[in-house]
């Protein structure tokens, strides 16, 4: 699974070889992305109609309501129209940025999303930078001393954490470091993004304090993949003749690694980095829920438990778009970074 | 003055392959030594051993005296100082020996900056001069290796090898991957640069004819040993050792790649270095082997003034050549 995620975009990105090929390549990639986005739009609509339950009933929360009131609700949300009509309505509006109105909040879905998006970006962005740096650094060291004890400990730990469910690790961290366990005092807040009532620098510190545990959780479960991919990419380069040349020139071992081996090995890893960024935004649902982080993931959880159809659809669109856009960016950037591919 | 003196060099790879088994070589400054032999006889291993570039875990024995100092006894810091500044290598196959993601100019300048302590501007100027010396326009410094032809890449490798004015240049099959026309150009270039600057040259090739043209002396290797050594012309035209004879008969034309792995008139395959034949390692393929050859190991012995070979027949054959 690891290698698939990485090699596929690389293989595709290697295609443009001629000097004039790049604009055409960009057009093709962008076209492909648009088609994927449209497919997501359609899937999003039909997929969530399959969820059992009457949305209007959930809206009224089981209170006794008259038939007229129900009909009024149905009309308000367009649920009295035939399905195909609802579908064309939804598509038309979605293309203009109108994702409908949330059943439970009674506000436009797009507002809820733009409200929560910065919080998610703060959390995932911080985690992303940290786990990418950590994964690449450890992966490089591991490959350079492959087979040694350090390498085996490194990869062993990474694989273990990689297979740990994020919500479980999150809960564990909350119990130990937020609630406090035995002699360990509760060092960090159990959830949320701020304690409230703080301003300026104190506010920044407060948010950072709240960030610690969810970021640790995300980094722990995500850095392993970067580590393994970096490690195997570097291992592939290790026997290369140009490394012998570099050594023959009299370069120190760490310079041979940094200046010659790593730049060659990291090119394929760049693709993974972008793919990961998209994936992390979409994969943050569990962690945000566990830590009550006011982001898209927490919102998605709330929307699903109602179920709040328009909100679920809107969020699904955002998550899927994040993955598609990042994959496309990876494809577009790779040929610019690798001088062999040309542009 | 003796520039390089190799004494009883042995190399055993971690998998047990005895790739070099007691090689003696000697090279005066400003002179040119050719090393010939079939694929797998240990030529590249020998070259890498001279600068201690063999993979970790490889056992290396003997002495490698470069300017009187034993490379095998040096601390790593000294070894790094000797690399490229004392002796440089033009590697086999310039396609893979250049780093694909760095501009060739930067790769040439790298050892200049490292060893010369020169500033960036001086290094760039020197890089331009080197490129011109090997017949490339200065502007090619900005090219990436994949933007150059095979011959141009080999020229870059040569420019790089000369960057720090080493006393010794080791050229490991510098022309193997090139077509015949370009081969001749590159050979002439190396010859000219080496004689202009009075460098010592070790030229490695499977092609005896090329070496006879370029070098002063010739060493023929078989299964990790030098089996014949002498003045280049004499070894090429009238080899003492049966293997040397087969090798010089094998190349009717310079650079015929088909003959590389199967010298003409020589049956069988080169031996596997982790499972060598007993006695004289050449005996399973030798057309003039005697009964004793299966058991008795052979070492280089004087066959004629300035000529040595490792074969029972040597000594008897001497009279006819003088
Ligand atoms: N890293 C290694 N580990 C184990 N054995 C090796 C290694 N490198 C080379 N050998 C073996 O050592 C022997 C000598 O190899 P070497 O590369 O020195 O031959 P060569 O004379 O340069 O051949 P060619 O003409 O093909 O370049 C070969 O049998 C090869 O299989
Ligand atoms: S010693 Fe014997 S086997 Fe070896 S080369 Fe001479 S004749 Fe042939
Ligand atoms: Mg070789």
XYZ file of C-alpha atoms and ligand atoms in Angstrom:
705
model
C 0.000 0.000 0.000
C 2.865 2.295 0.864
C 4.684 1.739 -2.378
C 1.511 2.003 -4.421
C 0.759 5.450 -3.111
C 4.193 6.615 -4.088
C 5.123 4.913 -7.298
C 1.876 5.492 -9.134
C 2.106 9.295 -9.331
C 5.824 9.111 -10.055
C 5.338 6.786 -12.957
C 2.708 9.052 -14.394
C 4.732 12.170 -13.775
C 7.682 10.827 -15.709
C 5.798 10.900 -18.953
C 6.593 14.371 -20.328
C 10.047 14.188 -21.874
C 10.082 16.833 -24.541
C 10.537 20.553 -24.053
C 7.068 21.439 -25.330
C 5.321 18.640 -23.438
C 4.798 20.367 -20.116
C 1.864 22.710 -20.933
C 0.002 19.843 -22.559
C 0.820 17.672 -19.579
C -0.564 20.335 -17.208
C -3.738 20.593 -19.270
C -4.204 16.828 -19.227
C -3.627 16.600 -15.469
C -5.983 19.529 -14.756
C -8.623 17.978 -17.009
C -8.313 14.695 -15.167
C -8.691 16.467 -11.843
C -11.865 18.255 -12.986
C -13.403 14.959 -14.117
C -12.563 13.404 -10.744
C -14.127 16.348 -8.909
C -17.345 16.011 -10.935
C -17.442 12.312 -10.156
C -17.098 13.150 -6.469
C -19.970 15.637 -6.745
C -22.277 13.003 -8.205
C -21.139 10.258 -5.827
C -21.602 12.572 -2.851
C -25.228 13.199 -3.744
C -26.311 9.592 -4.219
C -24.100 7.988 -1.589
C -25.658 9.888 1.283
C -29.241 9.348 0.062
C -28.588 5.719 0.984
C -28.287 6.580 4.686
C -31.466 5.296 6.336
C -33.765 7.689 8.206
C -36.007 10.576 7.323
C -34.067 13.837 7.495
C -37.169 15.809 8.392
C -37.888 13.546 11.359
C -34.371 13.989 12.648
C -34.732 17.736 12.234
C -37.766 17.874 14.463
C -35.936 15.731 16.983
C -38.890 13.361 17.586
C -41.180 16.221 18.803
C -44.791 15.784 17.743
C -45.379 17.976 14.710
C -48.362 18.414 12.497
C -48.478 17.145 8.934
C -48.516 20.739 7.668
C -45.346 21.550 9.525
C -43.627 18.477 8.057
C -44.726 19.494 4.577
C -43.420 23.007 5.209
C -40.033 21.639 6.215
C -39.925 19.419 3.156
C -40.660 22.390 0.950
C -38.076 24.564 2.722
C -35.287 22.047 2.027
C -36.591 21.043 -1.394
C -37.255 17.488 -0.255
C -40.711 17.430 -1.876
C -39.208 17.584 -5.345
C -38.448 14.456 -7.403
C -34.945 13.027 -6.887
C -33.583 14.032 -10.318
C -34.798 17.565 -9.719
C -33.077 17.661 -6.341
C -29.964 16.388 -8.066
C -29.833 19.050 -10.798
C -30.573 21.710 -8.185
C -27.743 20.437 -6.019
C -25.281 20.289 -8.869
C -26.173 23.736 -10.180
C -25.814 25.302 -6.760
C -22.662 23.411 -5.871
C -20.963 24.791 -8.967
C -21.677 28.330 -7.743
C -20.348 27.508 -4.267
C -23.767 27.082 -2.613
C -23.760 23.770 -0.746
C -27.242 24.136 0.755
C -28.368 24.765 4.306
C -27.431 22.633 7.278
C -30.417 20.853 8.808
C -29.153 21.065 12.357
C -27.535 24.521 12.395
C -29.914 26.206 9.966
C -26.988 28.108 8.468
C -25.398 27.760 5.036
C -23.113 24.721 4.869
C -20.391 26.785 3.247
C -20.297 29.075 6.318
C -19.865 26.152 8.691
C -17.053 24.843 6.526
C -15.153 28.118 6.201
C -15.498 28.552 9.965
C -13.946 25.159 10.745
C -11.400 24.974 7.899
C -8.690 27.206 9.468
C -8.747 25.111 12.655
C -8.257 21.930 10.677
C -5.495 23.489 8.635
C -3.751 24.603 11.820
C -3.859 21.098 13.268
C -3.034 19.132 10.130
C -0.517 21.681 8.884
C 1.462 21.554 12.119
C 1.343 17.771 12.237
C 2.202 17.514 8.546
C 5.339 19.638 8.809
C 6.511 17.716 11.858
C 5.869 14.186 10.614
C 7.322 14.906 7.183
C 10.517 16.303 8.685
C 10.740 13.516 11.244
C 9.984 10.778 8.730
C 12.520 12.015 6.195
C 15.228 12.552 8.776
C 14.816 9.157 10.411
C 14.303 7.445 7.050
C 17.580 8.850 5.727
C 19.504 7.781 8.799
C 17.895 4.374 8.759
C 18.809 3.711 5.145
C 22.393 4.891 5.581
C 22.911 2.406 8.402
C 20.547 -0.222 7.094
C 20.519 -3.571 8.810
C 22.097 -2.117 11.948
C 20.351 -2.089 15.314
C 19.327 1.585 15.029
C 17.666 0.942 11.686
C 15.756 -2.032 12.994
C 14.526 -0.162 16.078
C 13.579 2.788 13.909
C 11.560 0.860 11.362
C 10.066 -1.391 14.040
C 8.746 1.538 16.050
C 7.504 3.317 12.933
C 5.606 0.237 11.753
C 4.075 -0.316 15.185
C 2.835 3.259 15.486
C 1.703 3.194 11.863
C -0.637 0.305 12.653
C -2.027 1.822 15.868
C -5.545 3.295 15.438
C -5.335 7.062 15.879
C -8.398 7.365 18.136
C -6.997 4.709 20.476
C -3.642 6.446 20.732
C -5.437 9.772 21.213
C -7.537 8.397 24.066
C -4.455 6.865 25.638
C -2.635 10.197 25.524
C -5.669 11.951 27.017
C -5.835 9.466 29.886
C -2.130 9.678 30.656
C -1.247 13.301 29.940
C -4.519 15.218 30.184
C -6.488 13.465 32.895
C -3.323 12.348 34.646
C -2.376 8.853 35.692
C -0.819 7.889 39.018
C 2.142 10.191 39.617
C 1.712 11.893 36.227
C -0.277 15.107 36.641
C -2.693 16.269 33.952
C -0.347 18.384 31.862
C -2.505 19.154 28.879
C -6.160 20.030 28.265
C -8.416 17.088 27.445
C -9.835 18.743 24.353
C -10.942 21.832 22.492
C -8.780 24.491 20.935
C -8.740 27.230 23.574
C -9.735 27.823 27.186
C -11.477 31.086 26.339
C -10.991 34.612 27.596
C -7.376 34.904 26.461
C -5.960 37.486 24.081
C -2.800 38.279 22.159
C 0.252 36.216 23.026
C -1.531 34.400 25.861
C -4.082 33.209 23.303
C -1.363 31.846 21.015
C 0.247 29.974 23.899
C -3.136 28.622 24.938
C -3.900 27.301 21.440
C -0.408 25.784 21.193
C -0.999 24.062 24.514
C -4.217 22.570 23.162
C -2.417 21.526 19.978
C 0.197 19.353 21.656
C -1.671 16.090 22.194
C -3.621 15.948 18.904
C -0.461 16.840 16.971
C 1.529 14.137 18.758
C -1.191 11.636 17.902
C -1.189 12.564 14.220
C 2.598 12.660 13.964
C 2.931 9.277 15.651
C 0.568 7.482 13.305
C 1.689 9.305 10.127
C 5.497 9.635 10.255
C 6.056 5.913 9.702
C 4.941 5.995 6.094
C 7.255 8.876 5.221
C 10.075 7.114 7.030
C 9.615 3.853 5.163
C 9.293 5.483 1.763
C 12.315 7.728 2.324
C 14.294 4.749 3.559
C 13.503 2.542 0.595
C 14.065 5.371 -1.897
C 17.488 6.002 -0.409
C 18.315 2.299 -0.289
C 17.621 2.164 -4.018
C 20.247 4.870 -4.547
C 22.848 3.428 -2.196
C 24.657 1.220 -4.711
C 24.777 3.946 -7.349
C 28.013 4.645 -9.167
C 27.774 8.396 -8.666
C 28.066 7.815 -4.920
C 31.368 6.010 -5.514
C 32.454 9.013 -7.585
C 31.479 11.332 -4.741
C 33.478 9.257 -2.252
C 36.424 9.058 -4.635
C 36.498 12.855 -4.720
C 37.278 12.802 -1.023
C 33.923 14.007 0.320
C 33.056 13.155 3.890
C 30.427 10.474 4.323
C 27.724 12.841 5.558
C 28.315 15.133 2.560
C 28.056 12.189 0.192
C 24.727 11.422 1.786
C 23.366 14.962 2.022
C 24.607 16.371 -1.240
C 24.479 13.345 -3.532
C 22.294 10.524 -2.264
C 19.449 12.395 -0.594
C 18.519 14.763 -3.459
C 18.167 11.785 -5.784
C 16.213 9.743 -3.284
C 13.891 12.536 -2.187
C 12.464 13.211 -5.624
C 10.064 10.290 -5.411
C 9.319 11.200 -1.814
C 8.093 14.659 -2.817
C 5.113 13.070 -4.492
C 4.274 11.250 -1.302
C 4.460 14.472 0.678
C 1.682 16.071 -1.345
C -0.456 12.977 -1.385
C -0.076 12.798 2.393
C -1.131 16.399 2.907
C -4.413 15.774 1.117
C -4.905 12.506 2.928
C -4.236 14.001 6.349
C -6.867 16.716 5.906
C -9.359 13.996 5.069
C -8.079 11.569 7.679
C -8.261 13.884 10.641
C -11.880 13.055 11.519
C -11.120 10.597 14.302
C -8.427 12.671 15.955
C -10.525 15.845 15.883
C -13.448 13.967 17.366
C -11.400 12.446 20.160
C -9.904 15.824 21.065
C -13.108 17.824 20.413
C -11.117 19.948 17.999
C -13.468 22.464 16.334
C -12.416 21.529 12.810
C -13.862 19.852 9.731
C -13.402 16.369 11.172
C -15.374 17.141 14.333
C -18.010 18.807 12.200
C -18.237 15.723 9.992
C -18.803 13.556 13.042
C -21.622 15.822 14.232
C -23.158 15.912 10.761
C -23.063 12.125 10.417
C -24.737 11.465 13.758
C -27.841 13.500 12.812
C -27.536 12.792 9.779
C -27.291 16.309 8.422
C -27.292 15.530 4.685
C -26.228 18.856 3.159
C -23.403 19.240 5.659
C -22.224 15.656 5.137
C -22.257 16.179 1.368
C -20.417 19.464 1.625
C -17.704 18.052 3.854
C -17.357 14.983 1.669
C -16.743 17.322 -1.256
C -14.078 19.223 0.669
C -12.238 16.088 1.811
C -12.292 14.487 -1.622
C -11.195 17.718 -3.292
C -8.255 18.002 -0.897
C -6.987 14.585 -1.967
C -7.580 15.216 -5.677
C -5.984 18.663 -5.671
C -2.906 17.470 -3.774
C -2.431 14.440 -6.015
C -2.656 16.681 -9.048
C -0.173 19.142 -7.558
C 2.219 16.277 -6.896
C 1.960 15.214 -10.531
C 2.537 18.767 -11.730
C 5.467 19.593 -9.472
C 7.465 16.395 -9.920
C 8.655 17.122 -13.474
C 9.730 20.607 -12.395
C 11.967 19.214 -9.672
C 13.649 16.414 -11.567
C 16.032 17.772 -14.207
C 15.956 14.413 -15.990
C 12.298 14.738 -16.835
C 12.609 18.132 -18.506
C 9.806 20.584 -19.008
C 60.800 8.251 -9.464
C 58.343 5.595 -8.348
C 54.862 7.071 -8.025
C 52.908 3.965 -7.175
C 54.127 0.672 -5.820
C 51.596 -2.080 -5.149
C 52.872 -5.098 -3.222
C 51.027 -8.369 -2.817
C 47.601 -6.755 -2.939
C 44.719 -9.081 -2.036
C 41.012 -8.259 -2.038
C 38.299 -10.583 -0.775
C 34.697 -9.424 -0.996
C 32.342 -10.062 1.944
C 30.744 -12.936 0.006
C 34.106 -14.702 -0.147
C 34.987 -13.822 -3.737
C 38.777 -13.532 -4.008
C 38.763 -10.835 -6.662
C 42.428 -9.834 -6.350
C 44.985 -12.423 -5.206
C 48.457 -11.034 -4.783
C 49.083 -8.307 -7.317
C 52.410 -6.444 -7.637
C 52.553 -3.320 -9.760
C 54.902 -0.420 -10.063
C 54.478 2.867 -11.890
C 56.944 5.728 -12.376
C 55.614 9.270 -12.400
C 54.780 10.377 -15.891
C 54.534 6.830 -17.253
C 51.564 4.857 -18.484
C 50.601 1.367 -17.400
C 47.902 -0.691 -19.085
C 45.932 -3.347 -17.204
C 44.182 -5.868 -19.434
C 41.996 -8.911 -18.833
C 38.607 -10.450 -19.356
C 35.448 -9.270 -17.656
C 35.496 -10.233 -13.979
C 39.258 -10.712 -13.606
C 39.416 -7.981 -10.956
C 40.453 -4.857 -12.860
C 37.874 -2.516 -11.350
C 38.372 -4.073 -7.933
C 42.069 -3.234 -8.206
C 41.265 0.368 -9.185
C 38.823 0.831 -6.303
C 41.249 -0.724 -3.838
C 43.904 1.882 -4.692
C 41.716 4.616 -3.162
C 40.061 2.341 -0.584
C 36.670 2.653 -2.224
C 35.618 -0.969 -1.796
C 32.394 -1.735 0.100
C 32.518 -2.086 3.883
C 33.425 -5.592 5.015
C 35.811 -6.210 2.121
C 39.184 -7.578 3.228
C 42.165 -5.830 1.673
C 45.746 -6.972 2.279
C 49.223 -6.009 1.091
C 50.680 -2.561 0.535
C 49.711 0.341 -1.703
C 52.525 2.881 -1.639
C 51.441 6.127 -3.225
C 54.379 8.538 -3.194
C 55.955 6.278 -0.596
C 52.999 6.292 1.800
C 50.887 3.198 2.382
C 47.282 4.056 1.556
C 46.087 0.996 3.460
C 47.655 2.271 6.681
C 46.358 5.847 6.419
C 43.715 7.275 8.714
C 40.431 8.102 6.949
C 41.187 11.814 7.027
C 44.427 11.185 5.119
C 42.696 8.857 2.698
C 40.134 11.545 1.917
C 42.927 14.049 1.344
C 44.644 11.665 -1.094
C 41.447 10.933 -2.972
C 41.220 13.014 -6.142
C 44.065 15.351 -5.109
C 46.668 12.568 -5.163
C 44.956 10.116 -7.485
C 41.680 10.364 -9.376
C 39.573 7.850 -11.285
C 37.775 8.072 -14.602
C 35.075 5.542 -13.879
C 33.759 2.810 -16.086
C 30.485 4.066 -17.594
C 30.162 7.842 -17.276
C 26.392 7.555 -17.624
C 25.980 6.438 -14.046
C 29.111 7.896 -12.531
C 27.845 11.456 -12.773
C 25.119 12.573 -10.400
C 21.953 13.024 -12.483
C 20.536 15.923 -10.460
C 23.590 18.191 -10.339
C 24.936 20.340 -13.174
C 28.182 18.966 -14.577
C 29.991 22.229 -13.855
C 29.136 21.925 -10.165
C 30.334 18.347 -10.167
C 33.675 19.335 -11.674
C 34.036 22.261 -9.280
C 33.202 20.164 -6.232
C 36.653 18.590 -5.689
C 38.354 21.915 -6.517
C 36.434 23.615 -3.728
C 37.015 20.678 -1.430
C 40.756 20.200 -1.873
C 42.033 23.465 -3.301
C 40.393 25.749 -0.779
C 39.621 27.952 -3.784
C 36.750 30.427 -3.797
C 33.625 29.860 -5.851
C 34.722 32.266 -8.588
C 38.152 30.685 -8.956
C 36.610 27.226 -9.061
C 34.198 28.320 -11.777
C 37.050 29.758 -13.825
C 39.060 26.558 -13.442
C 36.015 24.479 -14.409
C 35.703 26.486 -17.606
C 39.380 25.911 -18.410
C 39.066 22.182 -17.770
C 36.037 21.915 -20.043
C 37.949 23.669 -22.805
C 40.886 21.345 -22.284
C 38.692 18.335 -22.937
C 37.124 20.016 -25.948
C 33.794 21.137 -24.535
C 32.445 24.706 -24.659
C 32.544 26.442 -21.262
C 28.782 26.950 -21.436
C 28.247 23.209 -21.098
C 29.022 23.606 -17.396
C 25.351 24.420 -16.939
C 24.155 21.168 -18.516
C 22.835 18.170 -16.620
C 24.427 14.794 -17.422
C 21.365 13.562 -19.328
C 21.664 16.522 -21.694
C 25.086 15.330 -22.897
C 26.049 12.558 -25.292
C 28.014 9.549 -24.069
C 31.254 10.967 -25.430
C 30.624 14.373 -23.865
C 29.890 12.782 -20.519
C 33.167 10.889 -20.702
C 34.927 14.184 -21.478
C 33.297 15.665 -18.383
C 34.574 12.717 -16.338
C 38.083 13.340 -17.684
C 37.878 17.060 -16.925
C 36.717 16.145 -13.439
C 39.598 13.703 -12.966
C 42.097 16.432 -13.842
C 40.466 19.043 -11.619
C 42.877 18.824 -8.692
C 46.081 18.190 -10.676
C 46.561 14.656 -9.353
C 49.828 12.841 -9.937
C 48.017 9.666 -10.883
C 44.918 9.138 -13.019
C 43.249 5.752 -13.112
C 41.067 5.297 -16.182
C 38.782 2.283 -15.820
C 37.614 1.301 -19.299
C 37.118 4.962 -20.255
C 35.838 4.101 -23.704
C 33.880 0.882 -23.325
C 30.401 2.331 -23.672
C 31.273 4.533 -26.653
C 31.177 3.886 -30.372
C 34.436 3.327 -32.220
C 34.899 6.856 -33.598
C 34.380 8.474 -30.216
C 36.558 5.832 -28.541
C 39.519 6.893 -30.651
C 38.913 10.584 -29.854
C 38.698 9.984 -26.130
C 41.805 7.824 -26.137
C 43.768 10.480 -27.980
C 42.501 13.101 -25.543
C 43.608 11.105 -22.513
C 46.977 10.393 -24.072
C 47.547 14.044 -24.930
C 46.487 15.386 -21.511
C 48.529 12.844 -19.644
C 51.730 13.504 -21.592
C 51.244 17.302 -21.472
C 50.971 17.263 -17.715
C 53.375 14.408 -17.006
C 50.761 12.459 -15.071
C 51.028 8.832 -14.153
C 48.277 6.853 -15.864
C 46.795 3.454 -15.179
C 44.551 2.552 -18.057
C 42.247 -0.403 -17.581
C 40.740 -2.196 -20.539
C 39.763 -5.602 -21.827
C 41.220 -4.507 -25.158
C 44.935 -5.245 -25.502
C 45.264 -3.375 -28.793
C 44.038 -0.118 -27.253
C 46.451 -0.476 -24.361
C 49.384 -1.346 -26.603
C 48.773 1.897 -28.509
C 48.469 4.087 -25.438
C 50.695 2.673 -22.723
C 54.378 2.147 -21.982
C 53.975 -1.047 -20.019
C 51.247 -3.662 -19.874
C 49.997 -6.010 -17.179
C 47.679 -8.866 -18.129
C 45.354 -10.031 -15.356
C 43.697 -13.406 -15.004
C 41.514 -14.493 -12.077
C 42.759 -11.763 -9.751
C 46.464 -12.018 -10.577
C 48.883 -10.434 -12.974
C 49.964 -13.325 -15.204
C 52.125 -11.314 -17.574
C 53.894 -7.980 -17.387
C 56.286 -6.181 -19.716
C 56.740 -3.415 -22.315
C 53.397 -2.798 -24.021
C 54.432 -3.486 -27.629
C 56.271 -6.666 -26.750
C 53.412 -8.097 -24.673
C 50.897 -7.279 -27.372
C 52.871 -8.626 -30.298
C 54.557 -11.571 -28.652
C 52.982 -12.593 -25.361
C 54.838 -15.105 -23.192
C 51.817 -16.400 -21.291
C 49.260 -18.578 -23.113
C 46.467 -16.356 -21.807
C 48.263 -13.234 -23.041
C 48.609 -14.872 -26.435
C 44.909 -15.668 -26.557
C 44.028 -12.124 -25.504
C 46.198 -10.449 -28.145
C 44.740 -12.710 -30.803
C 41.274 -11.817 -29.636
C 41.061 -8.287 -30.940
C 41.491 -8.011 -34.669
C 39.900 -4.563 -34.519
C 39.940 -1.912 -31.807
C 36.777 -1.888 -29.773
C 34.865 -4.828 -31.139
C 32.386 -5.288 -28.299
C 31.352 -8.814 -29.325
C 34.796 -10.203 -28.589
C 34.802 -8.770 -25.095
C 33.501 -11.758 -23.225
C 34.943 -14.461 -25.440
C 38.489 -13.933 -26.667
C 38.958 -15.682 -29.987
C 40.405 -19.142 -29.836
C 39.879 -19.397 -26.080
C 37.271 -21.941 -24.994
C 35.365 -21.852 -21.692
C 34.411 -19.079 -19.271
C 36.501 -16.959 -16.928
C 36.637 -18.641 -13.511
C 34.338 -17.736 -10.649
C 36.447 -15.882 -8.018
C 34.677 -17.634 -5.154
C 35.429 -21.085 -6.648
C 38.797 -20.966 -8.412
C 40.458 -23.924 -10.167
C 43.430 -25.543 -8.399
C 47.058 -25.063 -9.421
C 47.479 -22.598 -12.285
C 43.974 -21.095 -12.416
C 44.200 -20.944 -16.212
C 44.727 -24.687 -16.691
C 41.110 -25.675 -17.588
C 41.279 -23.365 -20.616
C 44.973 -23.584 -21.431
C 45.824 -25.084 -24.842
C 49.382 -25.983 -23.740
C 48.739 -27.153 -20.175
C 50.969 -29.873 -18.738
C 49.994 -32.561 -16.250
C 51.516 -30.648 -13.352
C 49.543 -27.455 -14.054
C 46.526 -28.795 -12.189
C 48.443 -28.853 -8.917
C 51.278 -26.385 -9.204
C 50.494 -22.705 -8.641
C 52.476 -20.313 -10.821
C 54.008 -16.964 -9.885
C 55.520 -14.273 -12.060
C 59.072 -15.051 -13.081
C 61.576 -13.370 -15.319
C 61.061 -14.517 -18.925
C 63.289 -11.985 -20.670
C 64.912 -8.739 -19.556
C 62.084 -6.529 -18.235
C 59.456 -9.167 -18.943
C 57.749 -11.489 -16.533
C 55.037 -14.139 -16.830
C 53.477 -16.845 -14.651
C 53.658 -20.088 -16.606
C 55.771 -23.271 -16.520
C 56.726 -22.736 -20.129
C 58.270 -19.352 -19.423
C 61.992 -19.589 -19.504
C 61.898 -22.102 -22.356
C 60.157 -19.565 -24.539
C 62.638 -16.814 -23.692
C 65.301 -17.782 -26.192
C 63.030 -17.474 -29.195
C 62.054 -13.887 -28.334
C 65.498 -12.436 -27.801
N 30.697 -5.806 -4.403
C 31.051 -7.040 -4.776
N 30.740 -8.098 -3.999
C 31.094 -9.351 -4.351
N 31.762 -9.653 -5.477
C 32.100 -8.653 -6.310
C 31.762 -7.302 -6.005
N 32.217 -6.518 -7.007
C 32.807 -7.350 -7.885
N 32.738 -8.624 -7.470
C 33.312 -9.805 -8.146
O 34.691 -9.650 -8.216
C 35.180 -10.054 -9.479
C 35.979 -8.957 -10.116
O 35.113 -7.888 -10.437
P 35.623 -6.575 -11.172
O 34.493 -5.625 -11.247
O 36.850 -6.100 -10.515
O 35.962 -7.125 -12.618
P 36.472 -6.334 -13.905
O 37.740 -6.957 -14.292
O 36.466 -4.886 -13.664
O 35.380 -6.737 -14.977
P 34.709 -5.839 -16.130
O 35.617 -5.923 -17.309
O 33.415 -6.512 -16.386
O 34.573 -4.461 -15.595
C 33.972 -10.463 -10.307
O 33.881 -11.853 -10.308
C 32.800 -9.881 -9.567
O 31.697 -10.743 -9.671
S 51.158 -22.917 -16.125
Fe 50.289 -24.532 -17.320
S 48.107 -24.118 -17.357
Fe 49.090 -22.306 -16.585
S 49.330 -21.119 -18.385
Fe 51.230 -22.199 -18.180
S 50.911 -24.023 -19.355
Fe 48.909 -23.134 -19.119
Mg 35.411 -3.286 -14.394
